[in-house]
Coordinates of C-alpha atoms in Angstrom, one line a residue:
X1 CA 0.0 0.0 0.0
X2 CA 1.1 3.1 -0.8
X3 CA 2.2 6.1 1.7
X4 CA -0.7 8.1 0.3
X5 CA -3.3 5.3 0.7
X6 CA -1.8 4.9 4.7
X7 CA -2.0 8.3 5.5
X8 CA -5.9 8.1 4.4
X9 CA -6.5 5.3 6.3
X10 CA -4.6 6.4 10.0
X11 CA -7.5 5.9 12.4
X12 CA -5.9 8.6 14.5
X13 CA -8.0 11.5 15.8
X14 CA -6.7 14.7 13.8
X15 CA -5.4 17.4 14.6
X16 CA -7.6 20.9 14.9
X17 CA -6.5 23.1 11.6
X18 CA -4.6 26.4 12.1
X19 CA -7.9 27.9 9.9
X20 CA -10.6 25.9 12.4
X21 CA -9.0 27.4 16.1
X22 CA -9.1 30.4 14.4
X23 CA -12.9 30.5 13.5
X24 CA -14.9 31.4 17.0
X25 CA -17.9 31.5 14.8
X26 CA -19.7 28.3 15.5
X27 CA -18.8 25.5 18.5
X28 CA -19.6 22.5 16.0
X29 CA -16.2 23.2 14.2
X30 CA -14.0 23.4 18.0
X31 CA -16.0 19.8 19.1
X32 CA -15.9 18.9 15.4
X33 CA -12.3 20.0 14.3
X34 CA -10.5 18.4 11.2
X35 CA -7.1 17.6 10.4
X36 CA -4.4 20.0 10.1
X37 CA -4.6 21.6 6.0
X38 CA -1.4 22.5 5.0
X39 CA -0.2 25.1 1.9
X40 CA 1.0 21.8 -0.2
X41 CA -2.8 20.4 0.0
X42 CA -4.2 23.1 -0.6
X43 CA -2.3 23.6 -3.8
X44 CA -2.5 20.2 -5.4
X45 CA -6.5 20.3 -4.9
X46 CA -6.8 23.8 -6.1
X47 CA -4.6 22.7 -9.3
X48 CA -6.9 19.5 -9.9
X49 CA -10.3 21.6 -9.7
X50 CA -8.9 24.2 -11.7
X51 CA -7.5 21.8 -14.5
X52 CA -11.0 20.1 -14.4
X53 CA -12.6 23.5 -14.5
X54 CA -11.0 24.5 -17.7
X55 CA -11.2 21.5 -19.8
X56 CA -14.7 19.6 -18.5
X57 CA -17.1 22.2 -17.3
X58 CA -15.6 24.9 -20.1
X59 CA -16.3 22.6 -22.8
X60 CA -20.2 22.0 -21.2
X61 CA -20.5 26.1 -20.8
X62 CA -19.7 26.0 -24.7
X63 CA -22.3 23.2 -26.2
X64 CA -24.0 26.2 -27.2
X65 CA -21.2 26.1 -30.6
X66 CA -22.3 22.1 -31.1
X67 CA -25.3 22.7 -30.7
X68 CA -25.3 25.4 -32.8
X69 CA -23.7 23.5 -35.5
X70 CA -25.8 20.2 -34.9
X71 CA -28.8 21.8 -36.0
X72 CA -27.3 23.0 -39.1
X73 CA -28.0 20.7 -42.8
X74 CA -23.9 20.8 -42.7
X75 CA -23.9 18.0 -39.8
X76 CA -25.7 15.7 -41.9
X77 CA -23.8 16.6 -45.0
X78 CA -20.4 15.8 -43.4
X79 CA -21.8 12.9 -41.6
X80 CA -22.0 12.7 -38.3
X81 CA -26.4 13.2 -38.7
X82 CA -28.5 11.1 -40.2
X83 CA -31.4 12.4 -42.3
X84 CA -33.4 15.3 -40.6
X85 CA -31.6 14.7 -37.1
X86 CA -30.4 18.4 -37.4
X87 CA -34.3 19.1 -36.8
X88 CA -34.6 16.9 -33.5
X89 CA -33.9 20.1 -31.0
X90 CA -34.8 18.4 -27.5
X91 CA -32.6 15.5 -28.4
X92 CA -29.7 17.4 -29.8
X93 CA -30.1 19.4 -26.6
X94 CA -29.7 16.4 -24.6
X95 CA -26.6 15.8 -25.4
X96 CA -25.3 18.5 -23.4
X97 CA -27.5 18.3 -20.8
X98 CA -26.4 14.7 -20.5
X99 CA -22.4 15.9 -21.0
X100 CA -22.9 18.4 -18.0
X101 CA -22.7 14.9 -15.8
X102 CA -25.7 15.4 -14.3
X103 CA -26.7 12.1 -15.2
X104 CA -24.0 11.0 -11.9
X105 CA -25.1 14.0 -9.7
X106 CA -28.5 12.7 -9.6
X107 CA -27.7 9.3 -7.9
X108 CA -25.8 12.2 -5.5
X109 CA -28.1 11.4 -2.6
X110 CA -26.5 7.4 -3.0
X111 CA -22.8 8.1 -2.9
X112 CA -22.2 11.4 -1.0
X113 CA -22.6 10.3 2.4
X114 CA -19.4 7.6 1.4
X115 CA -17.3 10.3 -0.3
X116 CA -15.6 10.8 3.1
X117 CA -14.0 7.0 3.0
X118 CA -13.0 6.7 -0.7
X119 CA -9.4 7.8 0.3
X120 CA -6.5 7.3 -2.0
X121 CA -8.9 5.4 -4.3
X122 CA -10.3 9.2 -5.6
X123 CA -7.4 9.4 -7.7
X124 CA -8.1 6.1 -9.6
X125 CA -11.5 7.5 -9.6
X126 CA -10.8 10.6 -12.0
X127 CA -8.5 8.7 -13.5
X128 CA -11.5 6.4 -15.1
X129 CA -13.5 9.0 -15.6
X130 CA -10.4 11.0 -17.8
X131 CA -11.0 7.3 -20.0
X132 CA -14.7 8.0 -20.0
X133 CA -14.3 11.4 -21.4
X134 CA -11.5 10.4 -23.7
X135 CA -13.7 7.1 -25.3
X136 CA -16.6 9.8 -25.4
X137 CA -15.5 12.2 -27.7
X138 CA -13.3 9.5 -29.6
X139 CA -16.4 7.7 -30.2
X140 CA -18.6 11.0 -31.1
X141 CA -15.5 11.9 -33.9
X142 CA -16.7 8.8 -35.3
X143 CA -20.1 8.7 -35.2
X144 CA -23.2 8.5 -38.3
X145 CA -26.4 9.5 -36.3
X146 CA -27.9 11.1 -33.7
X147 CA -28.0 8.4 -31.0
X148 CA -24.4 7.5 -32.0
X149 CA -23.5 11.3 -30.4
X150 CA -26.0 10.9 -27.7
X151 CA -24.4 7.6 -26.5
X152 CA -20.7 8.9 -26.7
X153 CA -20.6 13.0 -26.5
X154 CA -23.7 13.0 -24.0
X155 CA -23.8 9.5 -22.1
X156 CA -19.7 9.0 -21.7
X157 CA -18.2 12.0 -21.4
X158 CA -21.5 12.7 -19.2
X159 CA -20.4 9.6 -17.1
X160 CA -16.8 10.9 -16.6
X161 CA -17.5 14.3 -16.4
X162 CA -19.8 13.9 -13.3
X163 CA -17.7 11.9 -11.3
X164 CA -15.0 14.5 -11.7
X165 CA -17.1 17.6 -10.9
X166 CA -19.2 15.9 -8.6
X167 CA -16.7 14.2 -6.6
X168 CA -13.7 16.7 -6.7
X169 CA -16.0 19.9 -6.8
X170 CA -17.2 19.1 -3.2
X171 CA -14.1 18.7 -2.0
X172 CA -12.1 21.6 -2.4
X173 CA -13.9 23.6 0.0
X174 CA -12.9 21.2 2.8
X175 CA -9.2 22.0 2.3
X176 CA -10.3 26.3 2.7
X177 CA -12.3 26.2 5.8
X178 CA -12.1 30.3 5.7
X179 CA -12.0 30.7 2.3
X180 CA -14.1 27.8 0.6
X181 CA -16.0 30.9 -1.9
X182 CA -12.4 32.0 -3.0
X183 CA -11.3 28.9 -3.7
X184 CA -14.8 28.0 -5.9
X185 CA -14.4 31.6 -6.9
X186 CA -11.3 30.3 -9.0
X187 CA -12.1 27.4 -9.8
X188 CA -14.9 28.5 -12.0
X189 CA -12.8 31.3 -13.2
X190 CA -10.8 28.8 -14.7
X191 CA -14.0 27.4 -16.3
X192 CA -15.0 31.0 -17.7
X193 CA -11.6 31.0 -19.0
X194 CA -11.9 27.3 -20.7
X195 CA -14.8 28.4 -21.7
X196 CA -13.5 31.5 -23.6
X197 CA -10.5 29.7 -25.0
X198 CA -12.9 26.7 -26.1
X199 CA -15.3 29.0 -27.6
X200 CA -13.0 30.4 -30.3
X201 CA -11.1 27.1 -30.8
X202 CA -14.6 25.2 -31.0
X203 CA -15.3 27.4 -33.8
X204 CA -11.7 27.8 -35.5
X205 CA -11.8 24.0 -35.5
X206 CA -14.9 23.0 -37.0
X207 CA -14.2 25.5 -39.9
X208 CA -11.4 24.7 -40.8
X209 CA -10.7 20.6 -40.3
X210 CA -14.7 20.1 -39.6
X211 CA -16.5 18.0 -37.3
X212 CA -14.6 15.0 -36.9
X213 CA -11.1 16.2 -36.2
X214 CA -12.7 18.5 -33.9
X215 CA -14.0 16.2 -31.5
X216 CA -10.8 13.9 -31.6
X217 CA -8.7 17.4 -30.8
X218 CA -10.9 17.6 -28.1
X219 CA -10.3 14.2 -27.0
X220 CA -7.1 14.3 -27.4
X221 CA -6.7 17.5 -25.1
X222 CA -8.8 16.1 -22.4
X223 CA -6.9 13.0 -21.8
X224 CA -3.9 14.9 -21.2
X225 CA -5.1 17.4 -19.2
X226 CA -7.9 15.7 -17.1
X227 CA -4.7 13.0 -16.6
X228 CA -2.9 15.9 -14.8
X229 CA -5.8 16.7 -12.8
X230 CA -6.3 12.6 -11.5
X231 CA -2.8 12.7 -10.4
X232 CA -3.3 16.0 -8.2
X233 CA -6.9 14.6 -7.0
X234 CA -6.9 14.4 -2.9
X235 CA -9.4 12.9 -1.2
X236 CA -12.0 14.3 1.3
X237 CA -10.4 16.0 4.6
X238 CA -11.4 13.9 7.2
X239 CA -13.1 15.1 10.4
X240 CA -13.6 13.6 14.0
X241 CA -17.5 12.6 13.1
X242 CA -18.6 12.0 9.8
X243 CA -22.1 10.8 8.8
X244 CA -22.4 7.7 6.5
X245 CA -26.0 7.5 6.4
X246 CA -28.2 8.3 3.5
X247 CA -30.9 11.1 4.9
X248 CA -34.3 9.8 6.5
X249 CA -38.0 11.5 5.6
X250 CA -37.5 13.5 9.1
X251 CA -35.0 15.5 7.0
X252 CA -37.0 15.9 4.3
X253 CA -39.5 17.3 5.2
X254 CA -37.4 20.0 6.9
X255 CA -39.1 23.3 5.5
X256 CA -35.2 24.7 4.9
X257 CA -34.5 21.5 3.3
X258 CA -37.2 21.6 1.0
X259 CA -36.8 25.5 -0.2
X260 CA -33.0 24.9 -1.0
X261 CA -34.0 21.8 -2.4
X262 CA -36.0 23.9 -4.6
X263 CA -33.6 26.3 -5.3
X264 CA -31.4 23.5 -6.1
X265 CA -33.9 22.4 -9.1
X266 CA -34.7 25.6 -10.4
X267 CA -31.4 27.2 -11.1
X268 CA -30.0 24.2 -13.0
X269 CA -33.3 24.3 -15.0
X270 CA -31.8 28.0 -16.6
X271 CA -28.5 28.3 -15.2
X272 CA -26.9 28.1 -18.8
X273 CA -29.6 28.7 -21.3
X274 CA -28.3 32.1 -22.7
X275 CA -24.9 30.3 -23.4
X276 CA -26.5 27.3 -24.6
X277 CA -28.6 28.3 -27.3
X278 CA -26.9 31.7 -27.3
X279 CA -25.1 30.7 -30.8
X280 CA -28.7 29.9 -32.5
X281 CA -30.2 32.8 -30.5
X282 CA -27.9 35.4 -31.7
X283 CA -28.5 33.8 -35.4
X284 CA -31.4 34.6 -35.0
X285 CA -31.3 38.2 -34.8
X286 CA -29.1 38.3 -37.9
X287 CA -25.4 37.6 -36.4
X288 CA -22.8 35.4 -38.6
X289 CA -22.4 31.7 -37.1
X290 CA -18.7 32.2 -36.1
X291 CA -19.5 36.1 -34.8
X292 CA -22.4 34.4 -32.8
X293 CA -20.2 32.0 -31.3
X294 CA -17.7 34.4 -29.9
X295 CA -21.0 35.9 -27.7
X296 CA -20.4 33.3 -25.2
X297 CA -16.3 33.7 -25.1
X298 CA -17.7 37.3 -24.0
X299 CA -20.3 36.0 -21.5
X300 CA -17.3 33.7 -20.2
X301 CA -14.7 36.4 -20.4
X302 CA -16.5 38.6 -18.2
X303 CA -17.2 35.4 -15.7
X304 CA -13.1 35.1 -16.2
X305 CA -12.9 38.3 -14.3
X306 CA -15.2 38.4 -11.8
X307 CA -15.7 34.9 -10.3
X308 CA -12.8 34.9 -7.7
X309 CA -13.8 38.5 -6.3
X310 CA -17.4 36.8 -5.8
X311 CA -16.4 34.2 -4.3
X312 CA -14.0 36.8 -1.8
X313 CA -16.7 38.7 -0.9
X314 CA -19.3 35.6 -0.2
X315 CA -16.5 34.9 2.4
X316 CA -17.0 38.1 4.0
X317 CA -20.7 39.3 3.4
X318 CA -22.4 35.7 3.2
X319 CA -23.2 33.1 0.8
X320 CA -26.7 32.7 1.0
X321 CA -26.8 37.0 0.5
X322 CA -24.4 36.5 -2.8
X323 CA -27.1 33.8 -4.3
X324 CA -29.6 36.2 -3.6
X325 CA -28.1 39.1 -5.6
X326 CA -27.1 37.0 -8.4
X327 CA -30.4 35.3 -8.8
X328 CA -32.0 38.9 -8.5
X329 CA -29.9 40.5 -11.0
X330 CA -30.0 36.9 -13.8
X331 CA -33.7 37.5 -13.3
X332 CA -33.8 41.6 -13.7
X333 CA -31.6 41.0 -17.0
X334 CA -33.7 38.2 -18.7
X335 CA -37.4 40.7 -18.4
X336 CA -35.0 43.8 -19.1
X337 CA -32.7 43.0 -21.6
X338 CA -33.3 39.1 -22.9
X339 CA -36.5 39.4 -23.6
X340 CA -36.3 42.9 -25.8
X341 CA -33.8 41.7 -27.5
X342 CA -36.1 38.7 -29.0
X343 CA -39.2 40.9 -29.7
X344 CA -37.2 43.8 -31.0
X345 CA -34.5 41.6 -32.9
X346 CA -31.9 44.2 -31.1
X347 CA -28.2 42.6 -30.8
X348 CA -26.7 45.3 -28.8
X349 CA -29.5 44.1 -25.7
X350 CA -28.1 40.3 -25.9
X351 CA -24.9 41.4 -25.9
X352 CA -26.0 43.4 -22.9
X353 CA -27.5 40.1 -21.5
X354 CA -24.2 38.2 -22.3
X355 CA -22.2 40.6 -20.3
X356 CA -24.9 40.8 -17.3
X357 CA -25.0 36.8 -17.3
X358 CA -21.5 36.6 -17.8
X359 CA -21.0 38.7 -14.3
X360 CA -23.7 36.2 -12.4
X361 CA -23.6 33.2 -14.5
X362 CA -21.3 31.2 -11.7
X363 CA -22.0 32.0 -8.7
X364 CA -24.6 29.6 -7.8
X365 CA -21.9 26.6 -8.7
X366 CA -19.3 28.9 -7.0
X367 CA -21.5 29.3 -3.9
X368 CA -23.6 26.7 -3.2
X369 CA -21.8 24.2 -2.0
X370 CA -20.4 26.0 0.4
X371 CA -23.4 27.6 2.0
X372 CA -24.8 24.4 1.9
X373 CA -21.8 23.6 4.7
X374 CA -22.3 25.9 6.5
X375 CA -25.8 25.4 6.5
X376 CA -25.2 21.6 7.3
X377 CA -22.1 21.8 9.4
X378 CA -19.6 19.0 8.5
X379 CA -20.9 15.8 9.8
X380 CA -24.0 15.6 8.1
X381 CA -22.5 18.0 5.1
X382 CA -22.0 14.6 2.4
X383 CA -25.4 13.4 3.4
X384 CA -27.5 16.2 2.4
X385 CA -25.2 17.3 0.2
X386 CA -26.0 14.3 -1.9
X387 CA -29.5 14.8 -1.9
X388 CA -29.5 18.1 -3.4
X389 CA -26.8 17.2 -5.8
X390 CA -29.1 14.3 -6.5
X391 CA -31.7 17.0 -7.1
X392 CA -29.1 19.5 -9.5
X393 CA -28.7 16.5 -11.8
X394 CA -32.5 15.9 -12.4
X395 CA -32.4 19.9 -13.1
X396 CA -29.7 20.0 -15.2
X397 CA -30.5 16.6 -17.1
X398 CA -34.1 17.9 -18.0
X399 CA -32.9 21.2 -18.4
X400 CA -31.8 22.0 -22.2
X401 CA -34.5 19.4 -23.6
X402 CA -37.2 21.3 -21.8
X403 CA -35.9 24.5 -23.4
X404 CA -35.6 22.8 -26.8
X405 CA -39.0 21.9 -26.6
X406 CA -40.1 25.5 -26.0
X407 CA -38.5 26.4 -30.0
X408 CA -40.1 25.6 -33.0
X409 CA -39.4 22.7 -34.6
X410 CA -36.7 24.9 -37.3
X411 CA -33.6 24.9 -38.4
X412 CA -31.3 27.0 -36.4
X413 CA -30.9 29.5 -39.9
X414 CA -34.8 30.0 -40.2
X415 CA -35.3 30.6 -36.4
X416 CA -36.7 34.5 -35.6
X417 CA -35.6 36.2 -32.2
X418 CA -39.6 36.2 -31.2
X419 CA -39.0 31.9 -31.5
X420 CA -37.5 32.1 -28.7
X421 CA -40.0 34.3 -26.4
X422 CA -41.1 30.8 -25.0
X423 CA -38.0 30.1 -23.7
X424 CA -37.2 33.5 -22.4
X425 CA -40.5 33.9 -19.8
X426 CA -40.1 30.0 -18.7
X427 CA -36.3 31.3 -17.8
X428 CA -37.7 34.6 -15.8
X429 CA -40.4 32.7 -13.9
X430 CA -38.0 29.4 -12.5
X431 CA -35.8 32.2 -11.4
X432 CA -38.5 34.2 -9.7
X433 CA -39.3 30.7 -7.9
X434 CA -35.5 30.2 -7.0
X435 CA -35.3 34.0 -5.5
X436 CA -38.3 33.5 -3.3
X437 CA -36.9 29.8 -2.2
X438 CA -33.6 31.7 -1.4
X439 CA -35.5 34.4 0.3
X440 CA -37.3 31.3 2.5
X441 CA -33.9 29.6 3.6
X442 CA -32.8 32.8 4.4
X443 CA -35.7 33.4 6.6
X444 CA -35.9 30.0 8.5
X445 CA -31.5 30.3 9.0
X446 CA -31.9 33.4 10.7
X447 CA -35.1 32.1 12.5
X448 CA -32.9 29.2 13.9
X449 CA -29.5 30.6 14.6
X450 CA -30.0 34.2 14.9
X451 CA -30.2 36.9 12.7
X452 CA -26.7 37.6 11.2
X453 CA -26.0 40.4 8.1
X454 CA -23.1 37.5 6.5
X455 CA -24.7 34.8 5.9

């Protein structure tokens, strides 16, 4: 057994952290404490997330340019569709609902509360799903038909990116007890950034070598990269008193269990709609295909910029206050910018609402699982943890073939900007849902524990 794999399994009570003595905020962590975090740790899981960040959930933040060029006659002409699959929009959009790995976070609620005990054996973990993601996109380069992608591009790399985000992603906050919303904060600056840097070199690629070679380039990229990232993998920190046990029905039906489980629905449901189908959107109000797909290396270029410095001042004014503004403002944008921009066919308002999501777009994934420890505290954080990843994944499975279904049944160069009115108000009202949700567990924390401004 390796050194690694003995230090994981020490049965040992740890040491308090340096960060935990210093926090007076809250007596669980002092009866609670977990072991000692050093700079090294730190560094190494920082450096996975990050590298994870950039390839995995970039590339899902720019489906929008496959998606874009999937409903397009050209996909069929070079191969990869069959007949009039370019047409099917719900099931084209599954595949990257499916890619997102949400397909893994909803079993969340099954493997969470054992995340604690997996030990050195997380790094063999990512390292399967770096094959899964590799044989996904090896297998899309090669594919004839529609449920040939769906199988490889949205099942596979779905597989393996899940079990990366949804295994590593929960884990990085562990190892920055004081500043877990920094440390998300870059982490999904690094996926604004992949996201940017994918955007242009989706579209570089598929004009000039085409489909195929595109997606093997892609594969290609990932395997080294997400390889990296399984090497610097760590597994969870471990505490004096972890909980093992999947959540009973007396949890459940906790009111502030069910409002954030409601919040955890609804803002997968929209959280990347304007990037998704912001390449057909931006079509449609008269934009070039390759012009269109650099809108969401802007919406992603902003999110390059501002992500840590939310997640810095989450640390200091409260998490649950940061959801609540960024909900608030997605929501205020889509009715106020969005929406004119379809009836009106105006391009300078979605590029308005690019920028506006681009500033908002991460925070929830920044944010969220860190409120939900400190909502949880750190025994029972895994546990119901799971369940609302479990949650997350139904929202972001259903998510894009629910929108898809709102659009007429076009191709992407006939659509109109008023198509997509549908799509627009169902976006406005899930968020109006999440914001009052937000608003609820906000209410019943401060209920509980005492009113507090950071929170």
């Amino acid at each position: 057994m390796s050194s690694y794999c003995v230090e994981s399994a020490r049965t040992t009570p740890p040491q308090s952290s340096v960060d935990d003595e210093k926090d007076p905020s809250t007596h669980a962590k002092v009866e609670n404490a977990g072991e000692v975090v050093t700079r090294t740790q730190q560094w190494r899981i920082l450096s996975s997330t990050c590298l994870v960040a950039i390839t995995v959930i970039g590339l899902n933040q720019t489906f929008g340019v496959f998606q874009a060029y999937y409903g397009r006659q050209k996909s069929v002409q070079e191969g990869v569709l069959a007949g009039d699959d370019f047409l099917n929009r719900p099931l084209i959009s599954t595949v990257g609902s499916m890619s997102s790995g949400g397909l893994v976070a909803a079993f969340g609620i099954f493997y969470y509360p054992y995340l604690p005990v997996l030990g050195c054996h997380v790094r063999s973990l990512c390292a399967a799903a770096t094959a899964f993601v590799t044989l996904g996109f090896f297998g899309a380069s090669m594919s004839h038909n529609l449920a040939s992608i769906i199988g490889c591009q949205g099942t596979l790399v779905g597989i393996g990116s899940g079990i990366l985000i949804y295994v590593l992603g929960p884990i990085l906050p562990e190892y920055f007890p004081q500043r877990g919303g920094l440390a998300q904060g870059v982490m999904y600056a690094s996926a604004a950034l992949g996201g940017m840097i994918w955007s242009f070199a989706l579209t570089g690629l598929l004009e000039t070598v085409g489909i195929r070679w595109t997606l093997g380039s892609v594969a290609l990229v990932n395997m080294v990269i997400l390889g990296i990232a399984s090497v610097l993998a760590l597994p969870p920190r471990r505490f004096k008193k972890r909980s093992t046990h999947i959540i009973g029905w007396k949890t459940i039906r906790d009111p502030l269990f069910l409002s954030l489980a409601i919040v955890n629905l609804t803002q997968p449901l929209v959280l990347t709609l304007p990037m998704g189908y912001g390449p057909i959107f931006a079509e449609s109000l008269g934009v070039s295909i390759s012009k269109a797909s650099y809108l969401v290396a802007i919406n992603s270029g902003v999110g390059v910029l501002v992500r840590p410095g939310t997640g810095w001042l989450a640390d200091r004014f409260g998490y649950l206050n940061m959801l609540m503004i960024a909900t608030a403002v997605y929501c205020l944008a889509t009715f106020t910018l969005w929406l004119p921009a379809a009836t009106v066919s105006n391009v300078g308002l979605y590029i308005g609402m690019c920028v506006f999501h681009g500033l908002v777009n991460g925070v929830f994934l920044i944010l969220i699982n860190t409120a939900q420890k400190t909502l949880f505290g750190a025994e029972m954080y895994y546990p119901k943890s799971g369940a609302m990843t479990s949650i997350r994944g139904v929202g972001l499975v259903i998510s894009a073939p629910i929108a898809g279904a709102l659009l007429p049944r076009k191709s992407a160069s006939d659509l109109q900007g008023r198509d997509f009115t549908g799509l627009i108000l169902y976006t406005g009202l899930m968020l109006i849902v999440s914001l009052l949700a937000l608003g609820h567990v906000r209410w019943l924390d401060a209920k509980r524990n005492g009113w507090k401004l950071a929170r």
